[in-house]
Amino acid sequence: MRIVWGPEYELGILVIDRQHKRIVDYINELDRLVGQPDARLGVDRVLYDLVDYTESHFDFEEALMERAGYRGLEEHHRLHRQFTFHIESLRQRHRQGEDVAEALLQTLQKWLLNHILEEDGAYRDEIRDFIDSIGRERLGGWVNDTVRKHFRVT
Ligand SMILES: [Fe+2]
């Protein structure tokens, strides 16, 4: 089922929301690919982009948490690592010739619902308060530098 990004997925932290929106793009791309005879190449592309994206996004998110002094950082880092391992194991199966489109789609759908809505939701207020306290403008330079540092393409 296609997903349309909407306010219900937003944390209200613009830079993070923009990054999270990419997951919905991958979900929709996989949704299109599942069951297609020539899905393999498309899945290959999604996996490649997804690995690159999650690495950059997790690093950015964790850098922001650290900057804000968020106490749940270590636990959150553990969740990110778990997801990374899971995606890596799907990538291995894909390399061995298995069709993982459906499994990958389900993984991302679950990630959107459990991680982005619940586990990321847990840091939302604290990070938003932090941003408000030091001021969006003052943090802007740090955000831009950190995005540039972690993302090849934004
Ligand atoms: Fe996260």
CSV table of N, CA and C and ligand atoms in Angstrom, one decimal:
chain,number,residue,atom,x,y,z
A,1,MET,N,0.8,-1.2,0.0
A,1,MET,CA,0.0,0.0,0.0
A,1,MET,C,0.9,1.3,0.0
A,2,ARG,N,0.6,2.2,-0.9
A,2,ARG,CA,1.3,3.4,-1.0
A,2,ARG,C,1.1,4.2,0.3
A,3,ILE,N,2.1,5.0,0.7
A,3,ILE,CA,1.9,5.9,1.8
A,3,ILE,C,2.1,7.3,1.4
A,4,VAL,N,1.3,8.2,1.8
A,4,VAL,CA,1.5,9.6,1.5
A,4,VAL,C,2.0,10.3,2.8
A,5,TRP,N,3.1,10.9,2.7
A,5,TRP,CA,3.7,11.6,3.8
A,5,TRP,C,2.7,12.7,4.3
A,6,GLY,N,2.5,12.8,5.6
A,6,GLY,CA,1.6,13.8,6.1
A,6,GLY,C,2.0,14.2,7.5
A,7,PRO,N,1.3,15.2,8.0
A,7,PRO,CA,1.7,15.8,9.3
A,7,PRO,C,1.8,14.7,10.4
A,8,GLU,N,1.0,13.6,10.2
A,8,GLU,CA,1.0,12.6,11.3
A,8,GLU,C,2.4,11.9,11.5
A,9,TYR,N,3.2,12.1,10.5
A,9,TYR,CA,4.6,11.5,10.6
A,9,TYR,C,5.6,12.5,11.0
A,10,GLU,N,5.2,13.7,11.2
A,10,GLU,CA,6.2,14.8,11.5
A,10,GLU,C,6.5,14.9,13.0
A,11,LEU,N,7.7,15.1,13.3
A,11,LEU,CA,8.1,15.4,14.7
A,11,LEU,C,8.1,16.9,15.0
A,12,GLY,N,8.0,17.7,13.9
A,12,GLY,CA,8.0,19.1,14.1
A,12,GLY,C,9.5,19.6,14.2
A,13,ILE,N,10.4,18.8,13.8
A,13,ILE,CA,11.8,19.2,13.7
A,13,ILE,C,12.1,19.1,12.2
A,14,LEU,N,12.1,20.2,11.5
A,14,LEU,CA,12.1,20.3,10.1
A,14,LEU,C,13.2,19.4,9.4
A,15,VAL,N,14.4,19.6,9.9
A,15,VAL,CA,15.6,18.9,9.3
A,15,VAL,C,15.4,17.4,9.4
A,16,ILE,N,14.9,16.9,10.6
A,16,ILE,CA,14.7,15.5,10.8
A,16,ILE,C,13.5,15.0,9.9
A,17,ASP,N,12.5,15.8,9.9
A,17,ASP,CA,11.3,15.4,9.1
A,17,ASP,C,11.6,15.2,7.6
A,18,ARG,N,12.4,16.1,7.1
A,18,ARG,CA,12.9,16.0,5.7
A,18,ARG,C,13.6,14.7,5.5
A,19,GLN,N,14.4,14.3,6.5
A,19,GLN,CA,15.2,13.1,6.3
A,19,GLN,C,14.2,11.9,6.4
A,20,HIS,N,13.3,11.9,7.4
A,20,HIS,CA,12.4,10.8,7.6
A,20,HIS,C,11.5,10.6,6.3
A,21,LYS,N,11.2,11.6,5.6
A,21,LYS,CA,10.3,11.5,4.5
A,21,LYS,C,10.9,10.6,3.4
A,22,ARG,N,12.2,10.5,3.4
A,22,ARG,CA,12.9,9.6,2.5
A,22,ARG,C,12.5,8.1,2.6
A,23,ILE,N,12.2,7.7,3.9
A,23,ILE,CA,11.8,6.4,4.2
A,23,ILE,C,10.5,6.1,3.4
A,24,VAL,N,9.6,7.1,3.4
A,24,VAL,CA,8.3,6.9,2.7
A,24,VAL,C,8.6,6.7,1.2
A,25,ASP,N,9.5,7.5,0.7
A,25,ASP,CA,9.9,7.3,-0.7
A,25,ASP,C,10.3,5.8,-1.0
A,26,TYR,N,11.1,5.3,-0.1
A,26,TYR,CA,11.6,3.9,-0.3
A,26,TYR,C,10.5,2.9,-0.2
A,27,ILE,N,9.6,3.2,0.8
A,27,ILE,CA,8.4,2.3,1.0
A,27,ILE,C,7.6,2.3,-0.3
A,28,ASN,N,7.3,3.4,-0.9
A,28,ASN,CA,6.5,3.5,-2.1
A,28,ASN,C,7.2,2.9,-3.3
A,29,GLU,N,8.5,3.0,-3.4
A,29,GLU,CA,9.3,2.4,-4.4
A,29,GLU,C,9.2,0.9,-4.3
A,30,LEU,N,9.4,0.4,-3.1
A,30,LEU,CA,9.3,-1.1,-2.9
A,30,LEU,C,7.9,-1.6,-3.1
A,31,ASP,N,6.9,-0.9,-2.7
A,31,ASP,CA,5.5,-1.2,-3.0
A,31,ASP,C,5.3,-1.4,-4.5
A,32,ARG,N,5.9,-0.6,-5.2
A,32,ARG,CA,5.7,-0.7,-6.7
A,32,ARG,C,6.5,-1.9,-7.2
A,33,LEU,N,7.6,-2.2,-6.6
A,33,LEU,CA,8.5,-3.3,-7.1
A,33,LEU,C,8.0,-4.7,-6.7
A,34,VAL,N,7.3,-4.9,-5.6
A,34,VAL,CA,7.0,-6.2,-5.1
A,34,VAL,C,6.2,-6.9,-6.2
A,35,GLY,N,6.6,-8.1,-6.5
A,35,GLY,CA,5.9,-8.9,-7.5
A,35,GLY,C,6.2,-8.7,-8.9
A,36,GLN,N,7.0,-7.7,-9.2
A,36,GLN,CA,7.4,-7.4,-10.5
A,36,GLN,C,8.5,-8.3,-11.0
A,37,PRO,N,8.5,-8.8,-12.2
A,37,PRO,CA,9.5,-9.8,-12.6
A,37,PRO,C,10.9,-9.2,-12.6
A,38,ASP,N,11.0,-7.9,-12.9
A,38,ASP,CA,12.3,-7.3,-13.0
A,38,ASP,C,12.6,-6.4,-11.8
A,39,ALA,N,12.1,-6.9,-10.6
A,39,ALA,CA,12.3,-6.1,-9.4
A,39,ALA,C,13.7,-6.0,-8.9
A,40,ARG,N,14.5,-7.0,-9.3
A,40,ARG,CA,15.8,-7.1,-8.7
A,40,ARG,C,16.7,-5.8,-8.7
A,41,LEU,N,16.7,-5.2,-9.9
A,41,LEU,CA,17.5,-4.1,-10.1
A,41,LEU,C,17.0,-2.9,-9.2
A,42,GLY,N,15.7,-2.8,-9.2
A,42,GLY,CA,15.1,-1.7,-8.4
A,42,GLY,C,15.4,-1.9,-6.9
A,43,VAL,N,15.3,-3.2,-6.4
A,43,VAL,CA,15.6,-3.5,-5.0
A,43,VAL,C,17.1,-3.2,-4.7
A,44,ASP,N,17.9,-3.5,-5.7
A,44,ASP,CA,19.3,-3.2,-5.6
A,44,ASP,C,19.6,-1.7,-5.3
A,45,ARG,N,18.9,-0.9,-6.1
A,45,ARG,CA,19.0,0.5,-6.0
A,45,ARG,C,18.5,1.0,-4.6
A,46,VAL,N,17.4,0.5,-4.2
A,46,VAL,CA,16.8,0.9,-2.9
A,46,VAL,C,17.7,0.6,-1.8
A,47,LEU,N,18.3,-0.7,-1.8
A,47,LEU,CA,19.2,-1.1,-0.8
A,47,LEU,C,20.4,-0.2,-0.7
A,48,TYR,N,20.9,0.1,-1.9
A,48,TYR,CA,22.1,0.9,-1.9
A,48,TYR,C,21.9,2.3,-1.3
A,49,ASP,N,20.8,2.9,-1.8
A,49,ASP,CA,20.4,4.2,-1.3
A,49,ASP,C,20.1,4.2,0.2
A,50,LEU,N,19.3,3.1,0.6
A,50,LEU,CA,18.9,3.0,2.0
A,50,LEU,C,20.1,2.9,3.0
A,51,VAL,N,21.0,2.1,2.6
A,51,VAL,CA,22.2,1.9,3.5
A,51,VAL,C,22.9,3.2,3.7
A,52,ASP,N,23.1,3.9,2.6
A,52,ASP,CA,23.8,5.2,2.6
A,52,ASP,C,23.0,6.2,3.4
A,53,TYR,N,21.7,6.2,3.1
A,53,TYR,CA,20.8,7.2,3.8
A,53,TYR,C,20.7,6.9,5.3
A,54,THR,N,20.5,5.7,5.7
A,54,THR,CA,20.4,5.4,7.1
A,54,THR,C,21.6,5.7,7.9
A,55,GLU,N,22.8,5.4,7.3
A,55,GLU,CA,24.0,5.8,8.0
A,55,GLU,C,24.1,7.3,8.2
A,56,SER,N,23.8,8.1,7.2
A,56,SER,CA,23.9,9.5,7.3
A,56,SER,C,22.9,10.0,8.3
A,57,HIS,N,21.6,9.5,8.1
A,57,HIS,CA,20.5,10.0,9.0
A,57,HIS,C,20.8,9.7,10.4
A,58,PHE,N,21.2,8.5,10.7
A,58,PHE,CA,21.4,8.1,12.1
A,58,PHE,C,22.5,8.9,12.7
A,59,ASP,N,23.6,9.1,11.9
A,59,ASP,CA,24.7,9.9,12.5
A,59,ASP,C,24.2,11.3,12.8
A,60,PHE,N,23.4,11.9,11.9
A,60,PHE,CA,22.9,13.2,12.1
A,60,PHE,C,22.1,13.3,13.3
A,61,GLU,N,21.1,12.3,13.4
A,61,GLU,CA,20.2,12.3,14.5
A,61,GLU,C,20.9,12.2,15.8
A,62,GLU,N,21.9,11.3,15.9
A,62,GLU,CA,22.6,11.1,17.1
A,62,GLU,C,23.5,12.3,17.4
A,63,ALA,N,24.0,13.0,16.4
A,63,ALA,CA,24.8,14.2,16.7
A,63,ALA,C,23.9,15.3,17.3
A,64,LEU,N,22.7,15.4,16.8
A,64,LEU,CA,21.8,16.4,17.3
A,64,LEU,C,21.4,16.0,18.8
A,65,MET,N,21.2,14.7,19.1
A,65,MET,CA,20.9,14.3,20.4
A,65,MET,C,22.1,14.6,21.4
A,66,GLU,N,23.3,14.4,20.9
A,66,GLU,CA,24.5,14.7,21.7
A,66,GLU,C,24.6,16.2,22.0
A,67,ARG,N,24.4,16.9,20.9
A,67,ARG,CA,24.4,18.4,21.1
A,67,ARG,C,23.4,18.9,22.1
A,68,ALA,N,22.3,18.2,22.1
A,68,ALA,CA,21.2,18.6,23.0
A,68,ALA,C,21.3,18.0,24.4
A,69,GLY,N,22.3,17.1,24.6
A,69,GLY,CA,22.5,16.5,25.9
A,69,GLY,C,21.4,15.5,26.2
A,70,TYR,N,20.9,14.9,25.2
A,70,TYR,CA,19.7,13.9,25.4
A,70,TYR,C,20.2,12.7,26.1
A,71,ARG,N,19.5,12.3,27.2
A,71,ARG,CA,20.0,11.2,28.0
A,71,ARG,C,19.7,9.8,27.4
A,72,GLY,N,18.8,9.8,26.4
A,72,GLY,CA,18.4,8.5,25.8
A,72,GLY,C,19.3,8.1,24.6
A,73,LEU,N,20.4,8.9,24.4
A,73,LEU,CA,21.2,8.7,23.2
A,73,LEU,C,21.7,7.3,23.1
A,74,GLU,N,22.3,6.7,24.2
A,74,GLU,CA,22.9,5.4,24.1
A,74,GLU,C,21.9,4.3,23.7
A,75,GLU,N,20.7,4.4,24.3
A,75,GLU,CA,19.7,3.4,24.0
A,75,GLU,C,19.2,3.6,22.5
A,76,HIS,N,19.1,4.9,22.1
A,76,HIS,CA,18.6,5.1,20.8
A,76,HIS,C,19.7,4.6,19.7
A,77,HIS,N,20.9,4.8,20.1
A,77,HIS,CA,22.0,4.4,19.2
A,77,HIS,C,21.9,2.8,19.0
A,78,ARG,N,21.6,2.2,20.1
A,78,ARG,CA,21.4,0.7,20.1
A,78,ARG,C,20.3,0.3,19.1
A,79,LEU,N,19.2,1.0,19.1
A,79,LEU,CA,18.1,0.7,18.2
A,79,LEU,C,18.5,1.0,16.7
A,80,HIS,N,19.2,2.0,16.5
A,80,HIS,CA,19.7,2.3,15.1
A,80,HIS,C,20.7,1.2,14.7
A,81,ARG,N,21.5,0.7,15.6
A,81,ARG,CA,22.4,-0.4,15.2
A,81,ARG,C,21.7,-1.6,14.9
A,82,GLN,N,20.7,-1.9,15.6
A,82,GLN,CA,19.8,-3.1,15.4
A,82,GLN,C,19.2,-3.1,14.0
A,83,PHE,N,18.7,-1.9,13.7
A,83,PHE,CA,18.1,-1.7,12.3
A,83,PHE,C,19.1,-1.9,11.2
A,84,THR,N,20.3,-1.3,11.4
A,84,THR,CA,21.4,-1.4,10.5
A,84,THR,C,21.8,-2.8,10.2
A,85,PHE,N,21.9,-3.6,11.3
A,85,PHE,CA,22.2,-5.0,11.2
A,85,PHE,C,21.1,-5.8,10.4
A,86,HIS,N,19.9,-5.4,10.7
A,86,HIS,CA,18.8,-6.1,10.0
A,86,HIS,C,18.8,-5.8,8.5
A,87,ILE,N,19.0,-4.6,8.2
A,87,ILE,CA,19.1,-4.2,6.7
A,87,ILE,C,20.3,-4.9,6.1
A,88,GLU,N,21.4,-5.0,6.8
A,88,GLU,CA,22.6,-5.6,6.3
A,88,GLU,C,22.3,-7.1,6.0
A,89,SER,N,21.5,-7.7,6.9
A,89,SER,CA,21.3,-9.2,6.6
A,89,SER,C,20.3,-9.3,5.4
A,90,LEU,N,19.4,-8.4,5.2
A,90,LEU,CA,18.6,-8.5,4.0
A,90,LEU,C,19.4,-8.2,2.8
A,91,ARG,N,20.4,-7.4,2.9
A,91,ARG,CA,21.2,-7.1,1.8
A,91,ARG,C,22.1,-8.4,1.4
A,92,GLN,N,22.5,-9.1,2.4
A,92,GLN,CA,23.2,-10.3,2.2
A,92,GLN,C,22.3,-11.3,1.4
A,93,ARG,N,21.1,-11.4,1.9
A,93,ARG,CA,20.2,-12.4,1.3
A,93,ARG,C,19.9,-12.0,-0.2
A,94,HIS,N,19.8,-10.7,-0.4
A,94,HIS,CA,19.5,-10.2,-1.7
A,94,HIS,C,20.7,-10.5,-2.6
A,95,ARG,N,21.9,-10.4,-2.1
A,95,ARG,CA,23.2,-10.7,-2.8
A,95,ARG,C,23.2,-12.1,-3.2
A,96,GLN,N,22.6,-13.0,-2.3
A,96,GLN,CA,22.7,-14.4,-2.6
A,96,GLN,C,21.5,-14.8,-3.5
A,97,GLY,N,20.8,-13.8,-4.1
A,97,GLY,CA,19.8,-14.1,-5.1
A,97,GLY,C,18.4,-14.2,-4.6
A,98,GLU,N,18.2,-14.0,-3.3
A,98,GLU,CA,16.8,-14.1,-2.8
A,98,GLU,C,16.0,-12.8,-3.2
A,99,ASP,N,14.7,-13.0,-3.4
A,99,ASP,CA,13.9,-11.8,-3.6
A,99,ASP,C,13.4,-11.3,-2.2
A,100,VAL,N,14.0,-10.1,-1.8
A,100,VAL,CA,13.7,-9.6,-0.5
A,100,VAL,C,12.8,-8.4,-0.5
A,101,ALA,N,12.2,-8.1,-1.7
A,101,ALA,CA,11.4,-6.9,-1.8
A,101,ALA,C,10.3,-6.8,-0.7
A,102,GLU,N,9.6,-7.9,-0.6
A,102,GLU,CA,8.5,-7.9,0.4
A,102,GLU,C,9.0,-7.8,1.8
A,103,ALA,N,10.1,-8.5,2.2
A,103,ALA,CA,10.6,-8.5,3.5
A,103,ALA,C,11.2,-7.1,3.8
A,104,LEU,N,11.8,-6.5,2.8
A,104,LEU,CA,12.3,-5.1,3.0
A,104,LEU,C,11.2,-4.1,3.2
A,105,LEU,N,10.2,-4.3,2.4
A,105,LEU,CA,9.0,-3.4,2.5
A,105,LEU,C,8.4,-3.4,3.9
A,106,GLN,N,8.2,-4.7,4.4
A,106,GLN,CA,7.6,-4.8,5.7
A,106,GLN,C,8.5,-4.2,6.8
A,107,THR,N,9.8,-4.4,6.6
A,107,THR,CA,10.8,-3.9,7.6
A,107,THR,C,10.7,-2.3,7.7
A,108,LEU,N,10.6,-1.7,6.5
A,108,LEU,CA,10.5,-0.2,6.5
A,108,LEU,C,9.2,0.3,7.0
A,109,GLN,N,8.1,-0.5,6.7
A,109,GLN,CA,6.8,-0.1,7.2
A,109,GLN,C,6.8,-0.1,8.7
A,110,LYS,N,7.4,-1.2,9.3
A,110,LYS,CA,7.4,-1.3,10.7
A,110,LYS,C,8.3,-0.2,11.3
A,111,TRP,N,9.4,0.0,10.6
A,111,TRP,CA,10.3,1.1,11.1
A,111,TRP,C,9.6,2.4,11.2
A,112,LEU,N,8.8,2.7,10.2
A,112,LEU,CA,8.1,4.0,10.1
A,112,LEU,C,7.2,4.1,11.3
A,113,LEU,N,6.4,3.0,11.6
A,113,LEU,CA,5.4,3.0,12.6
A,113,LEU,C,6.0,2.9,14.0
A,114,ASN,N,7.0,2.0,14.2
A,114,ASN,CA,7.6,1.8,15.5
A,114,ASN,C,8.7,2.8,15.9
A,115,HIS,N,9.6,3.0,14.9
A,115,HIS,CA,10.7,3.8,15.3
A,115,HIS,C,10.4,5.3,15.1
A,116,ILE,N,10.0,5.7,13.9
A,116,ILE,CA,9.8,7.1,13.7
A,116,ILE,C,8.7,7.7,14.5
A,117,LEU,N,7.6,6.9,14.6
A,117,LEU,CA,6.5,7.5,15.4
A,117,LEU,C,6.7,7.3,16.9
A,118,GLU,N,7.2,6.2,17.3
A,118,GLU,CA,7.3,5.9,18.8
A,118,GLU,C,8.7,6.3,19.4
A,119,GLU,N,9.7,5.7,18.9
A,119,GLU,CA,11.0,5.8,19.5
A,119,GLU,C,11.6,7.2,19.2
A,120,ASP,N,11.4,7.7,18.0
A,120,ASP,CA,11.9,9.1,17.7
A,120,ASP,C,11.0,10.1,18.4
A,121,GLY,N,9.7,9.7,18.5
A,121,GLY,CA,8.7,10.6,19.2
A,121,GLY,C,9.1,10.8,20.6
A,122,ALA,N,9.9,9.9,21.2
A,122,ALA,CA,10.3,10.0,22.6
A,122,ALA,C,11.3,11.1,22.8
A,123,TYR,N,12.1,11.5,21.8
A,123,TYR,CA,13.0,12.6,22.0
A,123,TYR,C,12.5,13.9,21.5
A,124,ARG,N,11.3,13.9,20.8
A,124,ARG,CA,10.8,15.1,20.1
A,124,ARG,C,10.8,16.3,21.0
A,125,ASP,N,10.1,16.2,22.2
A,125,ASP,CA,9.9,17.3,23.0
A,125,ASP,C,11.2,17.9,23.5
A,126,GLU,N,12.0,17.0,24.0
A,126,GLU,CA,13.3,17.5,24.6
A,126,GLU,C,14.2,18.2,23.5
A,127,ILE,N,14.2,17.6,22.3
A,127,ILE,CA,15.0,18.2,21.3
A,127,ILE,C,14.4,19.5,20.8
A,128,ARG,N,13.1,19.5,20.7
A,128,ARG,CA,12.4,20.8,20.3
A,128,ARG,C,12.7,21.9,21.3
A,129,ASP,N,12.6,21.5,22.6
A,129,ASP,CA,12.9,22.5,23.7
A,129,ASP,C,14.3,23.0,23.6
A,130,PHE,N,15.2,22.1,23.3
A,130,PHE,CA,16.6,22.5,23.1
A,130,PHE,C,16.8,23.5,22.0
A,131,ILE,N,16.1,23.2,20.9
A,131,ILE,CA,16.2,24.0,19.7
A,131,ILE,C,15.6,25.4,20.0
A,132,ASP,N,14.5,25.4,20.7
A,132,ASP,CA,13.9,26.7,21.1
A,132,ASP,C,14.7,27.5,22.0
A,133,SER,N,15.4,26.8,22.9
A,133,SER,CA,16.2,27.5,24.0
A,133,SER,C,17.4,28.2,23.4
A,134,ILE,N,18.0,27.5,22.4
A,134,ILE,CA,19.2,28.2,21.8
A,134,ILE,C,18.9,29.0,20.6
A,135,GLY,N,17.7,28.8,20.1
A,135,GLY,CA,17.2,29.6,18.9
A,135,GLY,C,17.6,29.0,17.6
A,136,ARG,N,16.5,28.9,16.8
A,136,ARG,CA,16.7,28.3,15.5
A,136,ARG,C,17.8,28.9,14.6
A,137,GLU,N,17.9,30.2,14.7
A,137,GLU,CA,18.9,30.9,13.8
A,137,GLU,C,20.3,30.5,14.3
A,138,ARG,N,20.5,30.5,15.6
A,138,ARG,CA,21.8,30.2,16.2
A,138,ARG,C,22.2,28.8,15.9
A,139,LEU,N,21.2,27.9,15.9
A,139,LEU,CA,21.5,26.5,15.6
A,139,LEU,C,21.7,26.2,14.2
A,140,GLY,N,21.2,27.1,13.3
A,140,GLY,CA,21.1,26.8,11.9
A,140,GLY,C,22.5,26.5,11.3
A,141,GLY,N,23.5,27.2,11.7
A,141,GLY,CA,24.9,27.0,11.2
A,141,GLY,C,25.4,25.6,11.5
A,142,TRP,N,25.1,25.2,12.8
A,142,TRP,CA,25.6,23.9,13.2
A,142,TRP,C,24.8,22.8,12.4
A,143,VAL,N,23.5,23.0,12.2
A,143,VAL,CA,22.7,22.0,11.5
A,143,VAL,C,23.2,21.9,10.1
A,144,ASN,N,23.5,23.0,9.4
A,144,ASN,CA,24.0,23.0,8.0
A,144,ASN,C,25.3,22.3,7.9
A,145,ASP,N,26.2,22.6,8.9
A,145,ASP,CA,27.5,22.0,8.8
A,145,ASP,C,27.4,20.5,9.1
A,146,THR,N,26.6,20.1,10.0
A,146,THR,CA,26.4,18.7,10.4
A,146,THR,C,25.8,17.9,9.3
A,147,VAL,N,24.8,18.5,8.6
A,147,VAL,CA,24.1,17.8,7.5
A,147,VAL,C,25.2,17.6,6.4
A,148,ARG,N,26.0,18.6,6.2
A,148,ARG,CA,27.0,18.6,5.1
A,148,ARG,C,28.1,17.5,5.5
A,149,LYS,N,28.3,17.4,6.7
A,149,LYS,CA,29.4,16.4,7.2
A,149,LYS,C,28.9,15.0,7.0
A,150,HIS,N,27.6,14.7,7.2
A,150,HIS,CA,27.1,13.4,7.3
A,150,HIS,C,26.5,12.9,6.0
A,151,PHE,N,25.9,13.9,5.2
A,151,PHE,CA,25.2,13.4,4.0
A,151,PHE,C,26.0,13.8,2.7
A,152,ARG,N,26.1,12.8,1.8
A,152,ARG,CA,26.7,13.1,0.5
A,152,ARG,C,25.9,14.0,-0.3
A,153,VAL,N,24.6,13.6,-0.3
A,153,VAL,CA,23.6,14.4,-1.0
A,153,VAL,C,22.4,14.7,-0.1
A,154,THR,N,22.0,15.9,0.0
A,154,THR,CA,20.9,16.2,0.9
A,154,THR,C,19.5,16.4,0.2
B,1,FE,FE,16.0,7.4,15.3
